[in-house]
């Protein structure tokens, strides 16, 4: 293989056996009095995936399944407890170093809460320009100003909005500011944590179309987190489904909706509300999300799974190839889960 | 007709600027019956959150009510003294803010915050209040609530914090709950749970809910009526089913058309061309006219007010003479 081909074949992002464990013990004195041991929460459990250049991988899963925690580890806001992250073949180390600053220029994150991520005391123009300045992408102040105006226009705000403060904007407008900020240093890879959940559908359509256009023009790569499956379907090439911190299925996006394999994926799809009002009753998701501090044995989904058997309660399922990707499920491996062609 | 639980009359909200006041909400009127769920949808920046904040008396200065009235059970509340309004807040009106972080204090545990709210409004012992707090967290679907109640907000995921805020708003069993995007960061399964909790408030305690969201699926399942807002005004208001299935206002039609669906095969989402006018240059006449496909001369000069059409109201000149009949498309 030539060197060029080898380079092209390297995924932009390679995540291997990534875990994140939080210490959620009560204070030392309480533990002593109540005789409780230390408690740990495995927010992310042995997650591995790759993202190729120019691709969008989406992560879906119930609230608390570890999506934001993965996102934070990818951009270096949180240290992984175990596992490695390779960006363009290079290991990411969160400690600041020159090498890391160079890498940092190449990715950005759009946060789940646009409020928390915008400094309230800064004018919008400064908020947007910050990544450009801090990362040294652009030094000329006239050029910075021009770029800020261009970005504001890109997200359907106007240059005059640059001199206002974040609190003067509605929730959706603030999210657009956050998107402009993420784009300002011209990153190659953007981690988007619920980028449009604060937006009304017509602005959401504008932003999502914009993100796709930018991807086509600039070859951007996205990790896209959203709870809205119709948005995910529209944006992603591939989808990873998370349950209690672990990936349970990775599949081509269109195929996942047509023929979901893992029982949890099926349950998620059945719970999508019916807007066409066809009379299809939204199926209640059965059972509760278990306590992540003390997760169930074997397959962690077994208490809620209609196909669970003895083996599921005992053994942690391993990855199995499916027709559409991979899934971690004994039932799928044993081909005992009935086919469902989703009528979509 | 019985007195509505809430009545908003010609509400106008302004922000003073050097170049004169900016009108962010311009003549909004609606009634809400006891036990009713009113959905509010519309363009980002249309004034949905401001309307909610005005009702609960928490507009951030320099924003203020320039004119109009708000009545709760027939009693005027928009001109109350701050301390009287404080007594109404929480006890009679609960609010879930769009930003869950502003309602949670990072320095106190979830338990501290819930128990304090409960005990401010209800006569309960510390112990009883804690039990009620755990029950509320259970209701909104926090796993292992009795253990996680002692966590701090930063230890919760985005969606879990949002649910804590909902629990806070419901803590004193208010008669009116204003929920601003309560389910936006939540996946479908938790969404269903939250909707059930809100509905239960209505059926069991006769509470009314104003549900601000851009999620039409949630509106379709929860709301009785829906108000569609554009540029600080109500464009259309009426029964939810009819508006979703047969939108009359051209903006509503555009909005419905932009919703991505699971069935959709095309790559691009439909979007309404152009964007909502800035507050400083809302065009004369109908504010939607620069983007409207059906615009005609009158739309550019005269502002349409809400016109009754069948059992809803539409602010659009297309329906001026028609009263109740369908307009040729
Ligand atoms: N402090 C302020 N100063 C100036 N303008 C403001 C201020 N607060 C809000 N506005 C403006 O008022 C308008 C309405 O804001 P509001 O927050 O009610 O919108 P919204 O309908 O809730 O939108 P979203 O769906 O994006 O949350 C927006 O155009 C916003 O820019
Ligand atoms: N700093 C922390 N300390 C302790 N636990 C934490 C911390 N941050 C996150 N967690 C826990 O880790 C789990 C995963 O959280 P995460 O924020 O990744 O969820 P998520 O999938 O993004 O959910 P959502 O859809 O609600 O945003 C949750 O149970 C959360 O309570
Ligand atoms: S491994 Fe067993 S319990 Fe787990 S999803 Fe598959 S069938 Fe269900
Ligand atoms: S009044 Fe005119 S411009 Fe406004 S929505 Fe109706 S047709 Fe369109
Ligand atoms: Mg999250
Ligand atoms: Mg809002």
XYZ file of C-alpha atoms and ligand atoms in Angstrom:
753
model
C 0.000 0.000 0.000
C 1.370 3.435 -0.870
C 1.850 5.975 1.869
C -0.959 8.146 0.526
C -3.405 5.273 0.484
C -2.426 4.307 4.006
C -3.119 7.841 5.165
C -6.520 7.912 3.457
C -7.415 4.644 5.093
C -6.676 5.932 8.601
C -9.922 7.053 10.195
C -9.891 10.655 11.396
C -10.904 9.517 14.833
C -10.260 6.162 16.432
C -11.665 5.421 19.854
C -10.662 2.196 21.577
C -11.973 0.722 24.824
C -12.867 4.115 26.196
C -14.273 4.194 29.717
C -15.099 6.916 32.181
C -15.704 6.190 35.839
C -16.958 8.823 38.284
C -16.483 8.566 42.018
C -19.942 9.288 43.422
C -19.219 8.287 47.025
C -20.720 10.218 49.853
C -18.287 12.372 51.844
C -15.775 10.385 53.867
C -17.420 11.083 57.223
C -20.888 10.014 56.031
C -19.405 6.833 54.643
C -17.795 6.119 57.959
C -20.984 6.687 59.929
C -23.273 4.866 57.521
C -20.661 2.157 56.888
C -20.927 2.517 53.147
C -18.163 1.579 50.740
C -16.989 3.920 47.996
C -19.370 4.058 45.042
C -18.479 4.390 41.403
C -20.527 5.178 38.350
C -19.358 3.837 34.992
C -20.736 6.570 32.770
C -18.937 5.199 29.710
C -18.080 1.529 29.510
C -15.563 0.142 27.013
C -16.669 2.085 23.988
C -14.884 1.668 20.645
C -15.700 3.269 17.310
C -14.135 5.024 14.335
C -15.130 8.036 12.307
C -13.820 8.413 8.786
C -12.967 11.764 7.307
C -16.024 13.551 5.943
C -18.389 11.220 7.728
C -21.065 11.860 10.338
C -21.413 9.374 13.149
C -24.397 9.910 15.416
C -24.721 8.700 18.989
C -28.197 8.059 20.307
C -29.435 6.666 23.588
C -31.565 7.512 26.566
C -30.819 10.409 28.860
C -27.852 9.555 31.065
C -26.498 6.910 28.710
C -23.114 8.657 28.476
C -23.348 10.656 25.238
C -22.106 13.978 26.618
C -19.417 12.237 28.643
C -18.005 10.663 25.464
C -18.163 14.037 23.730
C -16.258 15.725 26.554
C -13.515 13.098 26.503
C -13.112 13.464 22.739
C -12.449 17.187 22.941
C -10.219 16.889 25.989
C -12.541 18.373 28.610
C -12.518 15.189 30.605
C -9.788 12.598 31.111
C -10.734 9.058 30.136
C -10.367 6.538 32.962
C -9.292 3.923 30.436
C -8.814 3.618 26.704
C -7.279 5.637 23.910
C -8.382 8.272 21.448
C -6.403 8.715 18.233
C -7.009 11.841 16.195
C -5.610 11.486 12.691
C -3.412 8.705 14.031
C -2.048 10.737 16.952
C -2.929 10.017 20.562
C -4.842 12.777 22.310
C -3.359 13.826 25.607
C -5.297 16.381 27.533
C -2.271 17.956 29.201
C -1.311 21.098 27.391
C 1.595 20.777 25.054
C 2.492 22.413 21.772
C 1.429 19.330 19.909
C -1.926 19.419 21.641
C -2.472 23.074 20.721
C -1.876 22.132 17.097
C -4.397 19.318 17.383
C -6.874 21.537 19.236
C -7.110 23.815 16.208
C -8.560 20.994 14.238
C -11.614 20.262 16.340
C -14.385 22.133 18.135
C -17.447 21.341 20.184
C -20.999 22.677 20.205
C -22.361 22.183 23.716
C -25.681 20.837 24.844
C -26.523 23.992 26.780
C -25.871 27.141 24.744
C -26.285 29.224 27.908
C -23.458 27.679 29.812
C -21.044 27.878 26.913
C -21.405 31.594 26.135
C -19.612 34.011 28.455
C -22.367 36.435 29.533
C -20.000 39.366 29.944
C -18.624 39.209 26.436
C -20.094 40.744 23.344
C -21.256 38.216 20.798
C -18.532 39.208 18.324
C -15.862 38.479 20.945
C -17.474 35.176 21.856
C -17.347 34.106 18.215
C -13.814 35.400 17.620
C -12.321 33.753 20.693
C -11.376 30.358 19.223
C -9.754 32.120 16.253
C -7.653 34.283 18.568
C -6.787 31.740 21.254
C -5.769 29.143 18.718
C -3.890 31.720 16.666
C -5.775 30.961 13.470
C -6.116 34.614 12.570
C -4.283 37.642 13.971
C -5.297 40.544 11.792
C -8.163 42.319 13.575
C -9.847 43.527 10.376
C -9.857 39.986 9.050
C -11.227 38.693 12.340
C -14.027 41.241 12.184
C -14.843 40.278 8.598
C -14.910 36.596 9.493
C -17.201 37.230 12.476
C -19.642 39.138 10.260
C -19.559 36.359 7.724
C -20.247 33.740 10.409
C -23.137 35.736 11.860
C -24.640 35.914 8.416
C -24.109 32.194 7.925
C -26.267 31.386 10.947
C -28.978 33.883 9.946
C -28.027 36.612 12.388
C -26.729 39.993 11.314
C -23.429 41.799 11.726
C -25.140 44.295 14.058
C -25.897 41.453 16.474
C -22.157 41.164 17.138
C -22.208 44.163 19.456
C -24.943 42.721 21.682
C -24.611 40.466 24.716
C -25.775 36.829 24.821
C -28.676 37.531 27.221
C -30.292 39.743 24.597
C -31.019 36.714 22.456
C -33.657 34.016 22.597
C -32.682 30.404 23.265
C -32.558 29.471 19.611
C -30.595 32.571 18.654
C -28.002 31.757 21.337
C -27.608 28.285 19.918
C -26.848 29.833 16.535
C -24.170 31.990 18.188
C -22.658 28.822 19.656
C -22.592 27.248 16.204
C -20.932 30.314 14.669
C -18.329 30.185 17.425
C -17.584 26.525 16.776
C -17.066 27.226 13.086
C -14.838 30.247 13.608
C -11.478 28.479 13.803
C -12.365 26.452 10.669
C -12.074 23.090 12.411
C -12.082 19.781 10.540
C -13.924 17.845 13.185
C -16.892 19.098 15.189
C -18.508 17.371 18.124
C -22.130 18.505 18.198
C -24.004 17.776 21.438
C -27.699 18.341 20.736
C -26.888 21.257 18.418
C -30.445 21.975 17.375
C -32.578 20.821 20.262
C -33.224 24.434 21.318
C -34.303 25.474 17.840
C -37.707 25.649 16.234
C -38.113 23.376 13.239
C -37.725 25.962 10.510
C -34.487 27.323 11.967
C -33.452 23.755 12.726
C -33.902 22.912 9.057
C -31.766 25.922 8.116
C -28.989 24.958 10.527
C -28.993 21.279 9.595
C -28.939 22.090 5.886
C -26.112 24.540 6.599
C -24.129 21.921 8.499
C -24.520 19.510 5.592
C -23.480 22.138 3.061
C -20.391 22.968 5.110
C -19.589 19.296 5.286
C -19.764 18.978 1.512
C -17.778 22.158 0.896
C -15.115 21.774 3.558
C -15.052 18.033 4.083
C -16.007 18.388 7.755
C -16.371 15.379 9.998
C -19.049 15.316 12.683
C -19.841 13.414 15.809
C -23.501 14.222 16.179
C -25.422 13.696 19.408
C -29.161 14.057 19.395
C -32.169 12.476 20.988
C -34.280 13.342 17.956
C -34.190 10.253 15.764
C -35.639 11.959 12.711
C -32.846 14.543 12.881
C -30.256 11.820 13.350
C -31.589 9.902 10.400
C -31.246 12.995 8.295
C -27.707 13.864 9.370
C -25.797 10.651 10.006
C -24.043 8.151 7.770
C -23.721 5.736 10.648
C -25.392 5.534 14.040
C -24.137 4.146 17.339
C -26.728 3.236 19.965
C -25.687 3.626 23.601
C -27.262 1.924 26.574
C -25.994 2.516 30.130
C -22.651 3.774 28.847
C -22.006 0.918 26.436
C -22.492 0.734 22.673
C -25.049 -1.934 21.794
C -25.351 -1.464 18.029
C -23.517 0.381 15.269
C -25.128 0.425 11.885
C -25.529 2.241 8.630
C -28.040 5.024 9.286
C -30.751 4.161 6.751
C -30.469 0.460 7.580
C -30.814 1.074 11.292
C -34.219 2.594 10.717
C -35.265 -0.045 8.212
C -34.062 -3.086 10.123
C -32.982 -2.363 13.698
C -31.278 -5.432 15.145
C -30.702 -4.909 18.867
C -33.879 -5.161 20.981
C -33.071 -1.822 22.633
C -32.788 -0.076 19.257
C -36.193 -1.432 18.351
C -37.661 -0.148 21.564
C -36.254 3.335 20.909
C -37.705 3.448 17.413
C -41.118 2.324 18.596
C -41.223 5.190 21.071
C -40.998 7.944 18.448
C -44.132 10.088 18.681
C -46.475 9.927 15.749
C -46.841 13.287 14.124
C -48.749 12.159 11.081
C -51.440 11.157 13.553
C -51.943 7.947 11.711
C -53.296 6.473 14.881
C -50.122 4.480 15.461
C -49.900 4.544 19.206
C -46.496 5.493 20.492
C -45.336 2.442 22.338
C -44.397 3.186 25.879
C -40.832 2.311 26.551
C -41.018 -0.521 29.011
C -39.212 -0.599 32.302
C -36.917 1.989 33.777
C -33.364 2.894 33.070
C -31.519 0.893 35.735
C -29.348 2.457 38.374
C -25.998 3.049 36.656
C -24.147 2.715 39.959
C -25.300 -0.847 40.275
C -26.026 -2.053 36.745
C -27.705 -5.411 36.014
C -25.518 -8.463 35.391
C -24.809 -9.961 31.979
C -26.493 -7.905 29.273
C -27.417 -4.700 31.117
C -30.596 -4.463 29.042
C -31.962 -7.822 30.214
C -34.501 -6.535 32.792
C -36.299 -4.657 30.011
C -35.739 -7.036 27.123
C -38.611 -9.210 25.862
C -36.068 -11.719 24.484
C -33.957 -12.121 27.617
C -33.042 -15.619 28.745
C -30.731 -17.268 31.247
C -27.592 -16.635 29.219
C -28.445 -12.929 28.915
C -28.615 -12.612 32.691
C -25.252 -14.285 33.084
C -22.970 -13.392 30.212
C -21.967 -10.032 28.816
C -22.774 -10.175 25.086
C -19.958 -9.722 22.581
C -20.031 -8.000 19.209
C -21.741 -9.937 16.440
C -21.810 -8.995 12.766
C -25.299 -8.247 11.542
C -26.561 -7.643 8.033
C -26.352 -3.909 8.644
C -23.424 -3.456 11.039
C -22.623 -4.855 14.445
C -24.655 -5.505 17.586
C -23.879 -6.750 21.087
C -26.704 -9.177 21.800
C -26.924 -12.911 22.464
C -30.306 -13.068 20.770
C -28.934 -11.577 17.568
C -25.937 -13.895 17.700
C -28.189 -16.914 18.152
C -30.560 -15.643 15.413
C -33.516 -15.998 17.707
C -34.798 -12.420 17.428
C -37.611 -12.348 14.844
C -37.058 -10.111 11.812
C -38.952 -6.875 11.849
C -39.155 -4.891 8.688
C -40.077 -1.513 10.007
C -42.829 -0.100 7.878
C -41.172 3.239 7.388
C -68.837 31.168 30.422
C -66.715 30.361 33.472
C -63.808 32.661 34.253
C -60.744 31.302 32.509
C -57.850 30.293 34.742
C -55.570 32.627 32.858
C -56.419 35.483 30.590
C -53.819 37.488 28.665
C -55.085 40.669 27.037
C -53.166 42.681 24.416
C -49.810 42.003 25.999
C -47.018 44.247 24.715
C -43.408 43.744 25.852
C -40.744 46.308 25.017
C -37.014 46.822 25.367
C -35.887 50.431 25.538
C -32.928 51.267 23.302
C -31.141 54.438 22.273
C -33.187 54.482 19.081
C -36.504 54.073 20.846
C -38.278 51.000 22.193
C -38.084 47.602 20.487
C -41.371 45.727 20.620
C -40.669 42.034 21.176
C -44.240 40.950 21.975
C -46.946 42.920 20.243
C -50.578 42.523 21.244
C -50.803 38.909 22.362
C -54.183 37.771 23.727
C -55.401 34.342 24.742
C -57.405 32.519 27.412
C -56.600 29.295 29.154
C -59.292 27.165 30.795
C -58.691 25.153 33.943
C -57.256 21.736 33.099
C -56.337 22.799 29.577
C -52.966 22.364 27.872
C -52.056 25.154 25.465
C -49.099 24.489 23.196
C -47.045 27.455 22.009
C -44.887 27.038 18.931
C -43.234 29.396 16.492
C -40.076 30.826 15.049
C -37.039 31.172 17.274
C -37.143 34.691 18.727
C -40.887 35.032 18.169
C -41.521 35.976 21.807
C -42.613 32.669 23.302
C -40.293 32.700 26.310
C -40.879 36.407 26.938
C -44.635 35.811 27.050
C -44.089 33.043 29.606
C -41.739 35.158 31.717
C -44.203 38.064 31.662
C -47.014 35.871 33.010
C -44.908 34.724 35.936
C -43.590 38.246 36.498
C -39.960 37.487 35.781
C -39.113 39.574 32.744
C -35.439 40.438 32.798
C -35.004 44.215 32.893
C -34.820 46.355 30.818
C -37.588 44.271 29.224
C -40.986 45.279 30.614
C -44.727 45.064 29.996
C -45.532 48.265 28.088
C -49.272 47.646 27.992
C -51.894 44.949 28.345
C -53.247 42.927 31.248
C -52.820 39.451 32.715
C -55.512 37.871 34.915
C -55.222 34.733 37.028
C -58.668 33.430 38.025
C -60.093 36.861 37.278
C -57.554 38.677 39.454
C -55.150 41.034 37.759
C -51.546 39.971 38.376
C -49.376 41.976 35.980
C -49.315 45.037 38.274
C -48.761 43.327 41.625
C -46.029 44.363 44.034
C -42.935 42.188 43.858
C -43.635 40.475 47.188
C -47.246 39.643 46.268
C -46.082 38.182 42.991
C -43.476 36.128 44.834
C -46.263 34.497 46.826
C -48.044 33.532 43.606
C -44.916 32.164 42.003
C -44.223 28.566 42.859
C -47.499 28.148 44.759
C -49.962 29.097 42.004
C -47.764 29.300 38.923
C -44.788 27.013 38.410
C -42.299 27.643 35.663
C -39.834 25.392 33.902
C -37.295 27.674 32.255
C -35.757 26.997 28.877
C -32.322 26.887 30.469
C -32.289 24.268 33.232
C -29.028 25.566 34.670
C -30.365 28.967 35.667
C -32.928 27.340 37.941
C -30.426 25.136 39.740
C -27.828 26.415 42.171
C -24.555 24.589 41.543
C -23.521 24.922 45.195
C -26.418 22.989 46.699
C -27.452 19.367 46.297
C -30.604 18.436 44.421
C -32.142 17.459 47.787
C -31.412 20.867 49.357
C -33.067 22.685 46.485
C -36.176 20.522 46.216
C -36.771 20.372 49.955
C -36.432 24.109 50.304
C -38.956 24.766 47.548
C -41.393 22.247 48.967
C -41.161 23.635 52.489
C -41.552 27.241 51.354
C -44.963 26.429 49.956
C -46.271 23.392 51.806
C -46.432 22.676 55.540
C -44.297 19.599 55.684
C -41.547 18.415 57.992
C -38.020 18.063 56.661
C -38.519 14.305 56.537
C -41.865 14.458 54.733
C -40.480 17.004 52.306
C -37.583 14.702 51.519
C -39.987 11.840 50.860
C -42.017 14.048 48.551
C -38.844 15.184 46.781
C -37.792 11.589 46.141
C -41.295 10.815 44.892
C -41.124 13.720 42.462
C -37.739 12.606 41.130
C -39.178 9.124 40.660
C -42.101 10.599 38.743
C -39.810 12.394 36.317
C -37.800 9.233 35.815
C -34.538 9.715 37.681
C -33.196 6.201 38.327
C -32.266 5.410 41.941
C -33.784 8.709 43.079
C -33.344 8.081 46.792
C -29.621 7.775 46.294
C -29.002 10.385 43.618
C -31.015 13.090 45.379
C -27.881 13.954 47.365
C -25.868 14.653 44.197
C -24.943 18.110 42.963
C -26.333 19.405 39.643
C -23.029 18.939 37.780
C -23.171 15.224 38.525
C -26.373 14.912 36.506
C -26.584 14.636 32.732
C -28.239 17.434 30.713
C -31.538 15.620 30.502
C -31.496 14.669 34.181
C -31.035 18.311 35.179
C -33.928 19.261 32.970
C -36.082 16.734 34.803
C -35.016 18.076 38.198
C -36.193 21.517 37.100
C -39.550 20.036 36.136
C -39.779 18.386 39.544
C -39.020 21.787 41.134
C -41.791 23.479 39.163
C -44.316 20.846 40.205
C -43.188 20.681 43.838
C -45.981 22.857 45.258
C -48.726 21.567 42.949
C -49.362 24.879 41.196
C -52.575 25.489 39.249
C -50.694 26.776 36.243
C -47.478 25.312 34.931
C -45.529 27.198 32.284
C -43.078 24.790 30.727
C -40.566 26.363 28.342
C -39.003 23.652 26.166
C -39.225 21.087 28.988
C -38.378 18.110 26.813
C -35.934 19.462 24.254
C -32.857 17.717 25.565
C -34.702 14.524 26.352
C -34.861 11.343 24.375
C -38.237 10.014 23.327
C -38.686 7.595 26.182
C -38.115 10.162 28.923
C -40.157 12.639 26.909
C -43.134 10.317 27.122
C -42.646 10.057 30.856
C -42.492 13.845 31.328
C -45.584 14.312 29.206
C -47.385 11.796 31.383
C -46.323 13.672 34.514
C -47.578 16.964 33.082
C -50.853 15.432 31.935
C -51.360 13.874 35.330
C -51.081 17.320 36.889
C -53.979 18.340 34.647
C -56.232 15.358 35.160
C -55.608 14.795 38.867
C -55.095 18.313 40.149
C -56.973 20.224 37.437
C -53.853 22.198 36.607
C -53.429 24.033 33.313
C -50.251 23.949 31.313
C -48.679 26.335 28.838
C -46.265 24.173 26.905
C -43.705 26.100 24.889
C -41.862 23.804 22.515
C -40.813 23.451 18.938
C -41.437 19.741 19.073
C -44.672 19.182 17.189
C -44.777 15.535 18.191
C -44.971 16.554 21.835
C -47.613 19.180 21.066
C -49.663 16.701 19.058
C -49.741 14.296 21.960
C -50.198 16.695 24.814
C -51.929 19.918 23.895
C -55.619 20.667 23.501
C -55.048 23.893 21.604
C -51.955 25.382 20.016
C -50.878 28.993 19.461
C -48.428 29.675 16.631
C -46.279 32.776 17.173
C -44.377 34.870 14.662
C -42.632 38.222 15.224
C -44.154 38.777 18.646
C -47.713 38.074 17.546
C -50.052 35.112 17.435
C -50.377 34.027 13.802
C -52.894 31.272 14.427
C -54.549 29.662 17.444
C -56.950 26.757 17.644
C -57.462 23.035 18.308
C -54.226 21.146 17.910
C -55.410 18.422 15.555
C -56.936 20.846 13.075
C -53.894 23.074 12.993
C -51.482 20.210 12.455
C -53.584 18.553 9.795
C -54.848 21.654 8.056
C -52.805 24.775 8.758
C -54.436 27.971 7.561
C -51.775 30.615 8.131
C -49.013 30.421 5.503
C -46.353 30.557 8.247
C -47.937 27.589 10.021
C -47.955 25.626 6.757
C -44.266 26.384 6.280
C -43.507 25.366 9.853
C -45.311 22.050 9.490
C -43.486 21.411 6.231
C -40.044 21.841 7.816
C -40.472 19.018 10.316
C -38.135 16.159 9.475
C -39.894 12.811 9.514
C -38.613 9.301 9.789
C -40.279 8.449 6.499
C -38.531 11.179 4.555
C -36.113 10.049 1.881
C -34.902 13.384 0.481
C -31.551 14.678 1.613
C -32.455 18.290 2.229
C -34.992 19.449 4.736
C -37.666 21.838 3.568
C -37.055 25.317 4.945
C -39.067 28.521 4.756
C -37.043 30.925 2.586
C -35.589 33.958 4.357
C -35.610 34.553 8.090
C -37.779 36.281 10.637
C -37.377 40.087 10.595
C -35.245 41.639 13.315
C -37.147 43.466 16.027
C -35.859 46.791 14.740
C -37.246 46.317 11.257
C -40.491 44.425 11.376
C -42.154 45.350 8.094
C -45.452 47.243 8.075
C -48.583 45.206 7.508
C -48.257 41.489 8.051
C -44.832 40.685 9.568
C -44.628 37.493 7.497
C -45.144 39.266 4.173
C -41.513 39.248 2.904
C -41.452 35.443 3.169
C -45.036 34.655 2.233
C -45.858 32.906 -1.024
C -49.408 34.209 -1.016
C -48.641 37.831 -0.235
C -50.794 40.473 -1.917
C -50.953 44.282 -1.777
C -52.976 44.675 1.382
C -50.513 42.498 3.343
C -47.791 45.103 2.899
C -49.759 47.994 4.362
C -52.308 46.755 6.864
C -51.643 44.568 9.839
C -54.059 41.629 10.056
C -55.574 40.938 13.462
C -56.909 37.538 14.514
C -59.881 36.615 12.325
C -62.220 33.804 13.455
C -62.156 30.966 10.935
C -64.183 27.888 11.823
C -63.257 27.203 15.450
C -59.882 28.874 15.352
C -58.411 32.317 14.798
C -55.981 33.277 12.051
C -54.120 36.575 11.582
C -53.991 36.578 7.793
C -55.762 38.669 5.175
C -56.533 35.582 3.098
C -59.324 34.839 5.512
C -60.796 38.301 5.752
C -64.066 37.785 3.907
C -64.186 34.063 4.008
C -65.269 33.799 7.601
C -65.376 30.048 7.645
C -64.821 28.835 4.107
C -61.636 27.419 2.639
C -59.522 29.698 0.485
C -58.584 28.578 -3.000
C -54.939 27.627 -3.104
N -32.647 41.519 27.100
C -33.028 41.656 25.816
N -32.673 42.736 25.101
C -33.063 42.882 23.810
N -33.815 41.987 23.145
C -34.194 40.880 23.789
C -33.828 40.634 25.153
N -34.356 39.448 25.535
C -35.011 38.947 24.455
N -34.922 39.817 23.415
C -35.497 39.617 22.074
O -36.864 39.332 22.175
C -37.243 38.411 21.156
C -38.096 37.302 21.716
O -37.325 36.483 22.579
P -37.876 35.136 23.245
O -36.811 34.674 24.152
O -39.233 35.336 23.813
O -37.980 34.174 21.953
P -38.543 32.686 21.851
O -39.780 32.737 21.027
O -38.632 32.066 23.190
O -37.405 31.990 20.962
P -36.648 30.566 21.112
O -37.531 29.577 20.451
O -35.402 30.781 20.324
O -36.398 30.334 22.554
C -35.953 37.932 20.491
O -35.833 38.531 19.211
C -34.861 38.424 21.389
O -33.727 38.821 20.648
N -19.195 14.918 37.020
C -19.962 13.842 37.212
N -19.972 13.214 38.404
C -20.747 12.118 38.605
N -21.542 11.570 37.683
C -21.593 12.150 36.469
C -20.807 13.309 36.165
N -21.070 13.673 34.875
C -21.959 12.776 34.400
N -22.287 11.860 35.351
C -23.220 10.723 35.200
O -22.839 9.985 34.068
C -23.996 9.498 33.386
C -23.915 9.887 31.915
O -24.029 11.307 31.800
P -24.028 12.059 30.383
O -24.067 13.516 30.678
O -22.906 11.562 29.558
O -25.406 11.576 29.765
P -26.071 11.903 28.346
O -26.154 10.635 27.591
O -25.383 13.056 27.709
O -27.543 12.293 28.802
P -28.516 13.490 28.321
O -29.209 12.989 27.099
O -29.466 13.597 29.480
O -27.702 14.717 28.129
C -25.189 10.039 34.142
O -25.700 9.039 34.987
C -24.627 11.188 34.940
O -25.335 11.373 36.133
S -28.435 -10.024 25.044
Fe -30.365 -10.935 25.677
S -31.228 -9.424 27.100
Fe -29.595 -8.424 25.984
S -30.657 -7.432 24.301
Fe -29.952 -9.394 23.534
S -31.652 -10.785 23.883
Fe -32.063 -8.967 25.091
S -51.553 38.371 5.609
Fe -50.684 38.209 3.562
S -48.487 38.120 3.894
Fe -49.452 37.716 5.837
S -49.574 35.521 5.929
Fe -51.528 36.221 5.096
S -51.237 36.196 2.875
Fe -49.215 36.043 3.772
Mg -25.934 15.068 27.387
Mg -37.437 30.684 24.175
